[in-house]
Short mmCIF file of C-alpha atoms and ligand atoms in Angstrom, two decimals:
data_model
loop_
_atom_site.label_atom_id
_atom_site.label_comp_id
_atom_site.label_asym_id
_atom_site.label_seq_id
_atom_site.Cartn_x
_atom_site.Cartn_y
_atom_site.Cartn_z
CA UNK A 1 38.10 1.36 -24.20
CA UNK A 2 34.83 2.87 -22.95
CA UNK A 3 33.34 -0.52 -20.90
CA UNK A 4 29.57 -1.31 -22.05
CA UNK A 5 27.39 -1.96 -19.00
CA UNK A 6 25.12 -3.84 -19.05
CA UNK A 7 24.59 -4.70 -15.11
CA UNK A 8 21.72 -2.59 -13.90
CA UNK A 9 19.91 -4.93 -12.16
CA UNK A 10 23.56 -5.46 -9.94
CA UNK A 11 23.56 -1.35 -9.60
CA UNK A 12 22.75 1.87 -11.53
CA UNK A 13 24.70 4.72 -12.38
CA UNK A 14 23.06 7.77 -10.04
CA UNK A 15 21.15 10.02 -11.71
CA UNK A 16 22.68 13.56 -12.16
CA UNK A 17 19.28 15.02 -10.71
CA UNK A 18 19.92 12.86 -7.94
CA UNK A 19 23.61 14.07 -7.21
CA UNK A 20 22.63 17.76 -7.64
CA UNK A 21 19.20 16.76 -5.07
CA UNK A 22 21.74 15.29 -2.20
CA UNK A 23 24.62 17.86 -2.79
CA UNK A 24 23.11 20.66 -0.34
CA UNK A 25 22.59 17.59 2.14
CA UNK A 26 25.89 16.39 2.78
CA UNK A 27 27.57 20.01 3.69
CA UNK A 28 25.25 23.56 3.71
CA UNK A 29 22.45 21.25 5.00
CA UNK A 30 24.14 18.39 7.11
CA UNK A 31 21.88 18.64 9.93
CA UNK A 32 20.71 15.60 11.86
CA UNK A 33 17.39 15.37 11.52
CA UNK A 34 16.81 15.03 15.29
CA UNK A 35 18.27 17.73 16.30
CA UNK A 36 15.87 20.90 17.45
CA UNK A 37 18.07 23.65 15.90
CA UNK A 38 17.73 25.28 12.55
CA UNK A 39 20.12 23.13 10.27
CA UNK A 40 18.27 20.07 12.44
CA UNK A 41 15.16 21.02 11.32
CA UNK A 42 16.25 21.67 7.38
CA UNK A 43 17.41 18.03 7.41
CA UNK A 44 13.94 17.07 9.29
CA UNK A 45 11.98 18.91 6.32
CA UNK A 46 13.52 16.90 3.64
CA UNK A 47 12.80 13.94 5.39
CA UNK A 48 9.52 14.56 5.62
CA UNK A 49 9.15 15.89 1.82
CA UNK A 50 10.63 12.54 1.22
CA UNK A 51 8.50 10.37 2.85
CA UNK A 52 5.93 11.94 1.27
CA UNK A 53 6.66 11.89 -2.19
CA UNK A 54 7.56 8.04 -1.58
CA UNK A 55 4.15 7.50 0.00
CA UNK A 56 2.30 9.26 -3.39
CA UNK A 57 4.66 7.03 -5.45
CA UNK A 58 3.45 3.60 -3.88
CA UNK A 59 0.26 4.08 -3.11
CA UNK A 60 1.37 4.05 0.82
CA UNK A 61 0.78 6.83 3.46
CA UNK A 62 3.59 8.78 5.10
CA UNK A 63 3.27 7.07 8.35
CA UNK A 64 3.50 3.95 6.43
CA UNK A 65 7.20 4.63 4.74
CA UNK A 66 9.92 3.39 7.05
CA UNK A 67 13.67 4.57 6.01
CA UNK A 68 16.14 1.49 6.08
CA UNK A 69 19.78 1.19 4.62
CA UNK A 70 18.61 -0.23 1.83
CA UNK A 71 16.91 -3.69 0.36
CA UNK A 72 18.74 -6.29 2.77
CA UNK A 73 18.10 -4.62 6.13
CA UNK A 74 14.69 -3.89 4.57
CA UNK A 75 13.89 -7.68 4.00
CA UNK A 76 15.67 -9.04 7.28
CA UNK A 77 13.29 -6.23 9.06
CA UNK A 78 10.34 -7.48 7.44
CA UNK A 79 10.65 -10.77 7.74
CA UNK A 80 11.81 -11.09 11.19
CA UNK A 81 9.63 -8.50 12.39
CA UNK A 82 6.78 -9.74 11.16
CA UNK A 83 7.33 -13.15 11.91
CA UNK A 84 8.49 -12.70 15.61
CA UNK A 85 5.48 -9.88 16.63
CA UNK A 86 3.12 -13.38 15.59
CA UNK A 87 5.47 -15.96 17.08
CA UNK A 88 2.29 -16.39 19.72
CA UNK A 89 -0.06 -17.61 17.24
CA UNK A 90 2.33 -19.55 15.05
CA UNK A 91 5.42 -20.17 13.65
CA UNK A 92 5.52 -21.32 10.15
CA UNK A 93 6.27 -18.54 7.38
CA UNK A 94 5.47 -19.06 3.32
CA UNK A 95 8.13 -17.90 0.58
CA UNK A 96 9.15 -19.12 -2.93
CA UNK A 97 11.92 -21.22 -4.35
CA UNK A 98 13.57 -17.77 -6.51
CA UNK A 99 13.51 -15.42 -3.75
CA UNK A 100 16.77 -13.39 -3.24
CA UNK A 101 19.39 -14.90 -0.94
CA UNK A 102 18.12 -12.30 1.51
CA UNK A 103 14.45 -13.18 1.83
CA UNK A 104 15.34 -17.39 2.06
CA UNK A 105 18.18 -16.31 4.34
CA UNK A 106 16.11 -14.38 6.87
CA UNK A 107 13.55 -17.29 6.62
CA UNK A 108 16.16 -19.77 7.29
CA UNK A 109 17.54 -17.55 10.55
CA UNK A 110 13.86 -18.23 12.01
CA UNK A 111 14.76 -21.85 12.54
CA UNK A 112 16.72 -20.58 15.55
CA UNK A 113 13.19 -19.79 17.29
CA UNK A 114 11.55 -22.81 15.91
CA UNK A 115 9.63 -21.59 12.10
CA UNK A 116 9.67 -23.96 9.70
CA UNK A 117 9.48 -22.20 6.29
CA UNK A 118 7.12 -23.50 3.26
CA UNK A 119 9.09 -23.04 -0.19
CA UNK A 120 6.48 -22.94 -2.99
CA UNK A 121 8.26 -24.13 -6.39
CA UNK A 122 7.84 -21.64 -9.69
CA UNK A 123 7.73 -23.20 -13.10
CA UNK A 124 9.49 -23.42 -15.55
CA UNK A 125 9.35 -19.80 -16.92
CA UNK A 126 10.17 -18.32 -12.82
CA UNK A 127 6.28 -17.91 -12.33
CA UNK A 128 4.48 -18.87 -9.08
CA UNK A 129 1.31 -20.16 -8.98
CA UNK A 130 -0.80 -18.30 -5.80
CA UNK A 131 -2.81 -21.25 -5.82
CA UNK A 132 0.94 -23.03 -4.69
CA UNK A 133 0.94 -20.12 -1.89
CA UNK A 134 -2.48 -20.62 -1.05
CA UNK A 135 -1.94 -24.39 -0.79
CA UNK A 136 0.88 -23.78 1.48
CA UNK A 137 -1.19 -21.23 3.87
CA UNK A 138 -1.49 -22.93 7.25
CA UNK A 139 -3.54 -22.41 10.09
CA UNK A 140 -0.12 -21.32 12.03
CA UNK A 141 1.22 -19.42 9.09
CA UNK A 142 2.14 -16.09 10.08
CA UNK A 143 3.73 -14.51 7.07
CA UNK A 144 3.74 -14.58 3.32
CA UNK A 145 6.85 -13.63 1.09
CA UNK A 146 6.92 -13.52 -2.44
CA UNK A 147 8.92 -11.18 -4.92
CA UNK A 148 7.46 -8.62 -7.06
CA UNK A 149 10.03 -9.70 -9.96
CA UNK A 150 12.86 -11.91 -9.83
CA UNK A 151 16.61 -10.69 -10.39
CA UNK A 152 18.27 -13.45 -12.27
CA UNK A 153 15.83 -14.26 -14.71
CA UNK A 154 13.25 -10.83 -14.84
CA UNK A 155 10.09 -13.11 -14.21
CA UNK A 156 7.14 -10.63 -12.76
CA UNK A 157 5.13 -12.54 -9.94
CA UNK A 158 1.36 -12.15 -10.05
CA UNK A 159 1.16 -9.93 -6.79
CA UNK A 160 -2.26 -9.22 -7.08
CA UNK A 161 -3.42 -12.42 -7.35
CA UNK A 162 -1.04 -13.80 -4.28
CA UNK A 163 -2.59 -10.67 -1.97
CA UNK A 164 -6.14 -11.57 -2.56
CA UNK A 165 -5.35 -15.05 -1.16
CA UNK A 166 -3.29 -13.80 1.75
CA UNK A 167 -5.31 -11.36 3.03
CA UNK A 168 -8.69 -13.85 2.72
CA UNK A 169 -6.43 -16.15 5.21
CA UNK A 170 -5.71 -12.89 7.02
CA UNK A 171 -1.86 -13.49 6.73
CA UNK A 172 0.23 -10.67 6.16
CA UNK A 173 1.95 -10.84 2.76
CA UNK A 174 5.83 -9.04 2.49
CA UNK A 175 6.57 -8.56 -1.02
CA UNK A 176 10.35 -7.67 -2.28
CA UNK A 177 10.01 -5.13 -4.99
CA UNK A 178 13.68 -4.39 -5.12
CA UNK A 179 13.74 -4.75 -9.08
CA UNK A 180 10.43 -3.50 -9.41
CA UNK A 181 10.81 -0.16 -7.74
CA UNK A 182 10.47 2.31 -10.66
CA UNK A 183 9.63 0.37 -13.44
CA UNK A 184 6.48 -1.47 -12.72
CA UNK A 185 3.25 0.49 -11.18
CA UNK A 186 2.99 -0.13 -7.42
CA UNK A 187 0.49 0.63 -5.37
CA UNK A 188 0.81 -1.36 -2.17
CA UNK A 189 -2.99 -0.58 -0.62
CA UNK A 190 -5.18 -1.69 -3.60
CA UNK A 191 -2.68 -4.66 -4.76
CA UNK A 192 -3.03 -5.82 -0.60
CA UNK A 193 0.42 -5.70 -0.20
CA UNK A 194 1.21 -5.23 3.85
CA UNK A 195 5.25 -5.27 3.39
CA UNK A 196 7.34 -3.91 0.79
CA UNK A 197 11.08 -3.64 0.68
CA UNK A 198 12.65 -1.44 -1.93
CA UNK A 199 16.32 0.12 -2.28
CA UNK A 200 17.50 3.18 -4.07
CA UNK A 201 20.21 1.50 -5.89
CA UNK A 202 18.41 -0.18 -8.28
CA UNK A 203 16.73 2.64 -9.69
CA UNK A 204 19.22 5.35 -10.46
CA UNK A 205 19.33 6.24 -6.61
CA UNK A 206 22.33 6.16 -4.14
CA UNK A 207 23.50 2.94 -2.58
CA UNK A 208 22.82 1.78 1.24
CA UNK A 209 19.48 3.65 1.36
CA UNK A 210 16.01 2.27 0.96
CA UNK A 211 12.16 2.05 2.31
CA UNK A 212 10.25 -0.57 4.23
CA UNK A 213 6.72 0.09 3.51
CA UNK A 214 4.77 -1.19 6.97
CA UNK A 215 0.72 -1.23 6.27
CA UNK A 216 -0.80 0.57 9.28
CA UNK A 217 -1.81 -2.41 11.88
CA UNK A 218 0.59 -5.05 10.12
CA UNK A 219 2.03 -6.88 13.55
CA UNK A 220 5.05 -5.90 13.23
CA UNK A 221 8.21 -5.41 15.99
CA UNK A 222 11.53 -3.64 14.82
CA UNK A 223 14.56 -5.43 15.24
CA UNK A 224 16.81 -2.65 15.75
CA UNK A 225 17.22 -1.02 19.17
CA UNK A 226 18.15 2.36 20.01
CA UNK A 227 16.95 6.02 19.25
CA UNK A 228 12.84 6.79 18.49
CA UNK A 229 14.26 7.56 14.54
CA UNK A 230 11.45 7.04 11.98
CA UNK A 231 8.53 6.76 14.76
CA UNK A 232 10.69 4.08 16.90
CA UNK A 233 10.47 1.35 13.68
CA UNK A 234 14.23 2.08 12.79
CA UNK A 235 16.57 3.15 15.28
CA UNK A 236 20.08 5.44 13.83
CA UNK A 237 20.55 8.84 12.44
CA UNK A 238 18.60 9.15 9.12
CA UNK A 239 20.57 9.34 6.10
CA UNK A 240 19.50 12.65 4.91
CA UNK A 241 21.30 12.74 1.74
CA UNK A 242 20.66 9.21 0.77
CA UNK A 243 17.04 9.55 1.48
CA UNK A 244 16.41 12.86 -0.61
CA UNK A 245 18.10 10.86 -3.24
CA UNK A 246 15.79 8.03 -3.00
CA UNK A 247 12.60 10.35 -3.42
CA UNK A 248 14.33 12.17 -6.29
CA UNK A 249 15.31 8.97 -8.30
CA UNK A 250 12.09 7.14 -7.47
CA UNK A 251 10.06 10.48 -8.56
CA UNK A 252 11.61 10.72 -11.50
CA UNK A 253 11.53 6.85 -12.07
CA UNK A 254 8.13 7.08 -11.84
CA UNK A 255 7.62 9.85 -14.18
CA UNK A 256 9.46 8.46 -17.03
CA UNK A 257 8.91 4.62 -16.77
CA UNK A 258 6.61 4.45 -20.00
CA UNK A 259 9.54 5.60 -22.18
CA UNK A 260 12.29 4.10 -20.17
CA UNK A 261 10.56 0.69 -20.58
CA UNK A 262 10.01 1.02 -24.35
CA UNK A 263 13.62 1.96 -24.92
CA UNK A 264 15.19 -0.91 -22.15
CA UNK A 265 12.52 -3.09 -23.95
CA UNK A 266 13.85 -2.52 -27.55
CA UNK A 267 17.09 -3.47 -26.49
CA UNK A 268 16.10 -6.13 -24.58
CA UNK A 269 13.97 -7.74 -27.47
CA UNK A 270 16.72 -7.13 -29.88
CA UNK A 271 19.34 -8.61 -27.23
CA UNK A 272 17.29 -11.64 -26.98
CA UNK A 273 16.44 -12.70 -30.97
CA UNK A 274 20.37 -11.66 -31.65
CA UNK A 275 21.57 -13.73 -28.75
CA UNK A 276 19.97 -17.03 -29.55
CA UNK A 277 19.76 -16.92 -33.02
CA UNK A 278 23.69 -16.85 -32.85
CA UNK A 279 24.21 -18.97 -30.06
CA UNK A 280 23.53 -22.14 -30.39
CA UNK A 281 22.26 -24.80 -27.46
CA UNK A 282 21.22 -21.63 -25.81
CA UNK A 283 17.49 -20.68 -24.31
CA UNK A 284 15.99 -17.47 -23.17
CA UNK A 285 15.83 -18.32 -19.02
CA UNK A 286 12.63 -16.43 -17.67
CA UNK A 287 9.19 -15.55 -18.56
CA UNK A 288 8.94 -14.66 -22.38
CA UNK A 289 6.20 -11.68 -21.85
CA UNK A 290 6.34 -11.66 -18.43
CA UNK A 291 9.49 -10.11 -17.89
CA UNK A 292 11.39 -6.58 -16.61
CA UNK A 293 11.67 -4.38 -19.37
CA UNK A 294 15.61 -4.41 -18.88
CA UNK A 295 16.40 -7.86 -18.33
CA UNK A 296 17.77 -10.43 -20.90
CA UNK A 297 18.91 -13.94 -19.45
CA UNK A 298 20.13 -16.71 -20.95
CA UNK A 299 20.90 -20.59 -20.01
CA UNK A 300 23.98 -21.93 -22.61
CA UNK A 301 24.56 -25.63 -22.88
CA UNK A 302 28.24 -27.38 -21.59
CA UNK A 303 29.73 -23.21 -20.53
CA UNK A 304 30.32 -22.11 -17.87
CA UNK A 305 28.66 -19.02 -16.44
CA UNK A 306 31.81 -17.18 -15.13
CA UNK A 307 34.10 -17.89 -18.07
CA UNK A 308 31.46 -16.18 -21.04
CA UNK A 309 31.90 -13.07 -17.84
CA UNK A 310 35.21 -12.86 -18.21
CA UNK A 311 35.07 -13.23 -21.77
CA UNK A 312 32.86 -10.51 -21.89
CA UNK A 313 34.73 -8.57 -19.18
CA UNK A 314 38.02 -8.74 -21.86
CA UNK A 315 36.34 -7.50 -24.83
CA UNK A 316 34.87 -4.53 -22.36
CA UNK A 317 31.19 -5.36 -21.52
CA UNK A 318 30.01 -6.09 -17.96
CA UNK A 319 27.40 -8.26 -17.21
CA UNK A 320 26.44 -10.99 -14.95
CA UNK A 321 25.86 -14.76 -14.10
CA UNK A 322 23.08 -14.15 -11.87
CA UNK A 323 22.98 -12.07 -8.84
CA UNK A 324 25.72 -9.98 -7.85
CA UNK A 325 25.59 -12.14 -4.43
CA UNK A 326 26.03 -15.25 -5.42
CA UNK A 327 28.65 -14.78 -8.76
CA UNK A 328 31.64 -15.16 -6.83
CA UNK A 329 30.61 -18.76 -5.66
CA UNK A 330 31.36 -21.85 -7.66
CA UNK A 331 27.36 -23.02 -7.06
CA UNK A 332 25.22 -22.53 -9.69
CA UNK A 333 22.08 -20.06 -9.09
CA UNK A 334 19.59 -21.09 -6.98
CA UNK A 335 17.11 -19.22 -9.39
CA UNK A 336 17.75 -21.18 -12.23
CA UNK A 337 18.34 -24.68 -10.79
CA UNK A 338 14.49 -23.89 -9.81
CA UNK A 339 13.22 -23.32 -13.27
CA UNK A 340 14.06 -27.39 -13.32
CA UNK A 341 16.83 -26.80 -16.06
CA UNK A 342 19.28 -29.92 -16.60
CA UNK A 343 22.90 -29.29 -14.73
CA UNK A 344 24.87 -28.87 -17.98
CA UNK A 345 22.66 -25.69 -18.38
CA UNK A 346 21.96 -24.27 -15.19
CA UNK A 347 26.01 -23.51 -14.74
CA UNK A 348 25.77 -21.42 -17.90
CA UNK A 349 23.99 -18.44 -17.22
CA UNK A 350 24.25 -14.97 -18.35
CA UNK A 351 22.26 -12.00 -17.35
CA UNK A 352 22.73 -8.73 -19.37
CA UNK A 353 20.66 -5.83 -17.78
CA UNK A 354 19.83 -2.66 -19.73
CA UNK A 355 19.35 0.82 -18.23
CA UNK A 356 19.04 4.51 -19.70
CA UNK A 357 22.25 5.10 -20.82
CA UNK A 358 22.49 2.11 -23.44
CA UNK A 359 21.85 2.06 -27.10
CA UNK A 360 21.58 -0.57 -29.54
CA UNK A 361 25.02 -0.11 -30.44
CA UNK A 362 25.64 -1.75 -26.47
CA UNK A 363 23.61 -4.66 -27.91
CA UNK A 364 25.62 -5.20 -31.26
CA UNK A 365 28.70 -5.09 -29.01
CA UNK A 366 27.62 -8.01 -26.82
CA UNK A 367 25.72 -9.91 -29.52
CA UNK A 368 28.99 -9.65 -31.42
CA UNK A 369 31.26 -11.10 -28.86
CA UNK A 370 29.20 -13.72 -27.01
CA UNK A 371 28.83 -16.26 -29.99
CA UNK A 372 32.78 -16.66 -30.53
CA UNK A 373 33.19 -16.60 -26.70
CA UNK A 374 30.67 -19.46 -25.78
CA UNK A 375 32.24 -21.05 -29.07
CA UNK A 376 35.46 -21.12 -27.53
CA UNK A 377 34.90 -22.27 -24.19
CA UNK A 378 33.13 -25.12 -25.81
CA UNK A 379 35.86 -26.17 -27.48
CA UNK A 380 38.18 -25.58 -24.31
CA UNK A 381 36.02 -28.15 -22.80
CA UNK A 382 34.12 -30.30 -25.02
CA UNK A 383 33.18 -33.20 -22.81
CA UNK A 384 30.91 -31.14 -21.14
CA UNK A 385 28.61 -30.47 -24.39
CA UNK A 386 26.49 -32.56 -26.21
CA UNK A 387 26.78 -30.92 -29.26
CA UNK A 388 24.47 -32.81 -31.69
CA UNK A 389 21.23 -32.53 -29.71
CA UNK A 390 18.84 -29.25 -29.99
CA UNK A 391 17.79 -28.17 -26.22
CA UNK A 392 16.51 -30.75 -24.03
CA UNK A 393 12.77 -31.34 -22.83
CA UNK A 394 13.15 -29.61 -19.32
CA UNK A 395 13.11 -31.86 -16.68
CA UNK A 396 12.20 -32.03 -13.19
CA UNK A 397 10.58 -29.55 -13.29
CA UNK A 398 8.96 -28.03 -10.00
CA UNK A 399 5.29 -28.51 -9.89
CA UNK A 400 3.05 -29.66 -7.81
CA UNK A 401 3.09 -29.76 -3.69
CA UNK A 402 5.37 -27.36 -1.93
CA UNK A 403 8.31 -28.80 0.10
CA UNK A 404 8.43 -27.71 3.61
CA UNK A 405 11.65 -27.41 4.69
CA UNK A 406 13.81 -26.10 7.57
CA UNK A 407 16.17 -24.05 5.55
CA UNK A 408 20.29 -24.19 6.95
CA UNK A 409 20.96 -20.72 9.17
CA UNK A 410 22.00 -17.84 7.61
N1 PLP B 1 16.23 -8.31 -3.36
C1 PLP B 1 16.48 -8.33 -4.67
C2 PLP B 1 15.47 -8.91 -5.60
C3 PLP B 1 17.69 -7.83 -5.17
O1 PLP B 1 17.93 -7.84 -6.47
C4 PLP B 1 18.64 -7.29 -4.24
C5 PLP B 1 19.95 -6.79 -4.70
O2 PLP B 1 20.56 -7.34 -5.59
C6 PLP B 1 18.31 -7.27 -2.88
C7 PLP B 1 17.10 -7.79 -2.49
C8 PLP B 1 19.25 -6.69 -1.86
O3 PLP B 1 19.22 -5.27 -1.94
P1 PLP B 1 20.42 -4.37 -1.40
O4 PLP B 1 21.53 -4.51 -2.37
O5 PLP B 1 19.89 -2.96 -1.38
O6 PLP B 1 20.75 -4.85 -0.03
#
């Protein structure tokens, strides 16, 4: 049974450009890049072809692009980097209730040198408001971070609009396109962006490779000690192969991403009226227009999350309750609990995430399954539906002030 996957925003399949791109680097060419002898300086050339294809792809300049091993170590280095090379002037930092685990994470970690971190709430489609972030800017506030587009649900922040208000309080503003990388036009020096994390994986690249994008006079301190690598911001031996691979996969990301998006977006669309026109008590969870071309998530009334994935995993398709990170915990997603659904929904969620190599065949397969599934489990456990009322009014909602909070430690 060929599985149907429908889990790119977990991981992508590489690219067979990319493969044949890193092949020379991991034997003919292993050089390390550091080293002053021939192969040494082979490695050092792709490097620097790298960097600079990266730079003309996000609107950065070479000496901007820092080389990290991949979105998570790009995050934690912005974040605490940023934060700590301030610590002087203040220590309060500024993020948003959907962030990954690794931004709110790395925020919470600060506590241990005394930040207190400002979580701005979304509404209920996933969407800040940069007035929120604005509201929240204090005069000790020393960083800004705020997601290009969310994971779980798609959502696709208004960057632009966040920058202009961070740079008129002069606070620099880290921004964690990790699902944005390739499919939504970046450009980080006329959106105002001073940060950006992205990683490889998420874009038909390999995994444990990304870039930190560092805005030239950002305060900024690396966390990592050890050898001058990438202009003494990120000590270790480059990743040759993995960072050729990034350049290739982002290139070519970049050169496609009108037609990939119309194709992930017919499937997506299709996904979507399928899904909850069969499924009843369900509700699309994430901005309708304002969403990643690939991403189709869904909130379903008295089910489970994990039990419609291993439905789903049975009959052959792969998908996802949320993040990748979080699916093996009992909790339900932080993501959606913020969108202010009722408890009964937030624990069933289901992400499905297109990419290249799907057809609209994958979406008859899952839009064929899911609606006996979810129909089952409901009867396996009916006291946890209310099965005669349509979908509630949301509730509690977030709006209005910010919470400031002191986030638990890692
Ligand atoms: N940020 C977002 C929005 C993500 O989706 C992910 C991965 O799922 C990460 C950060 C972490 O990236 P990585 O897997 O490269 O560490």
């Amino acid at each position: 049974m060929r599985t149907v996957y429908l889990d790119h925003a977990a991981t992508t399949p590489v690219h067979p450009d990319v493969v044949a791109a890193m092949a020379p680097y991991w034997s003919d060419s292993a050089g390390n890049a550091s080293s002053m002898h021939e192969p040494g300086r082979i490695a050092r050339h792709a490097v620097d072809d790298a960097r600079d294809t990266i730079a003309r792809a996000l609107g950065a300049t070479p000496s901007e692009v820092v080389f990290t091993s991949g979105g998570t170590e790009g995050i934690n280095a912005a974040i605490k980097g940023a934060a700590i090379a301030a610590m002087a002037r203040g220590r309060h930092v500024v993020t948003t209730a959907i962030e990954h685990h690794a931004v709110l994470h790395a925020c919470g970690w600060l506590a241990n040198l005394g930040f207190e971190t400002t979580i701005v709430p979304v509404d209920r489609n996933g969407m800040v408001d940069p007035h929120d972030v604005r509201r929240a800017i204090r005069p000790d506030t020393v960083l800004v971070s705020v997601m290009f587009a969310n994971n779980e649900v798609g959502t696709i922040q208004p960057i632009a609009e966040v920058a202009a208000f961070t740079r008129h309080a002069g606070v620099p503003l880290h921004v964690d396109a990790v699902q944005a990388a390739g499919t939504l036009p970046i450009d980080v020096h006329s959106m105002g962006i001073d940060l950006m994390t992205i990683s490889a994986h998420k874009f038909q690249g390999p995994k444990g490779v990304g870039v930190l994008t560092i805005r030239n006079g950002t305060p900024w301190l690396p966390m990592q000690s050890g050898g001058a690598q990438e202009s003494n911001r990120r000590a270790g031996t480059e990743n040759v192969p993995g960072i050729v691979g990034l350049a290739t996969a982002l290139r070519l990301a970049v050169a496609h991403r009108d037609e990939a998006n119309l194709h992930l977006s017919r499937l997506r669309d299709s996904a979507i009226e399928r899904i909850l026109s069969a499924v009843p008590h369900a509700r699309l969870t994430g901005h309708p227009t304002q969403r990643l071309a690939n991403n189709a998530s869904f909130a379903f009334q008295g089910v489970e999350g994990e039990s419609i994935l291993l439905s789903l995993d049975m009959a052959g398709i792969a998908a996802s309750s949320g993040s990748a990170c979080t699916s093996g915990a009992t909790e339900p997603s932080h993501v959606v609990a913020a969108l202010g659904l009722p408890d009964d929904w937030v624990r069933g969620t289901l992400r499905l995430s297109f990419g290249a190599a799907n057809d609209l065949g994958d979406v008859e397969a899952v839009a064929t399954v899911l609606p006996s599934a979810v129909a089952r489990l409901r009867a396996l456990a009916p006291r946890r539906r209310d099965a005669g009322s349509a979908a509630p009014p949301i509730t509690g909602a977030v709006e209005g002030n910010p919470a400031t909070v002191k986030p638990a430690h890692g």
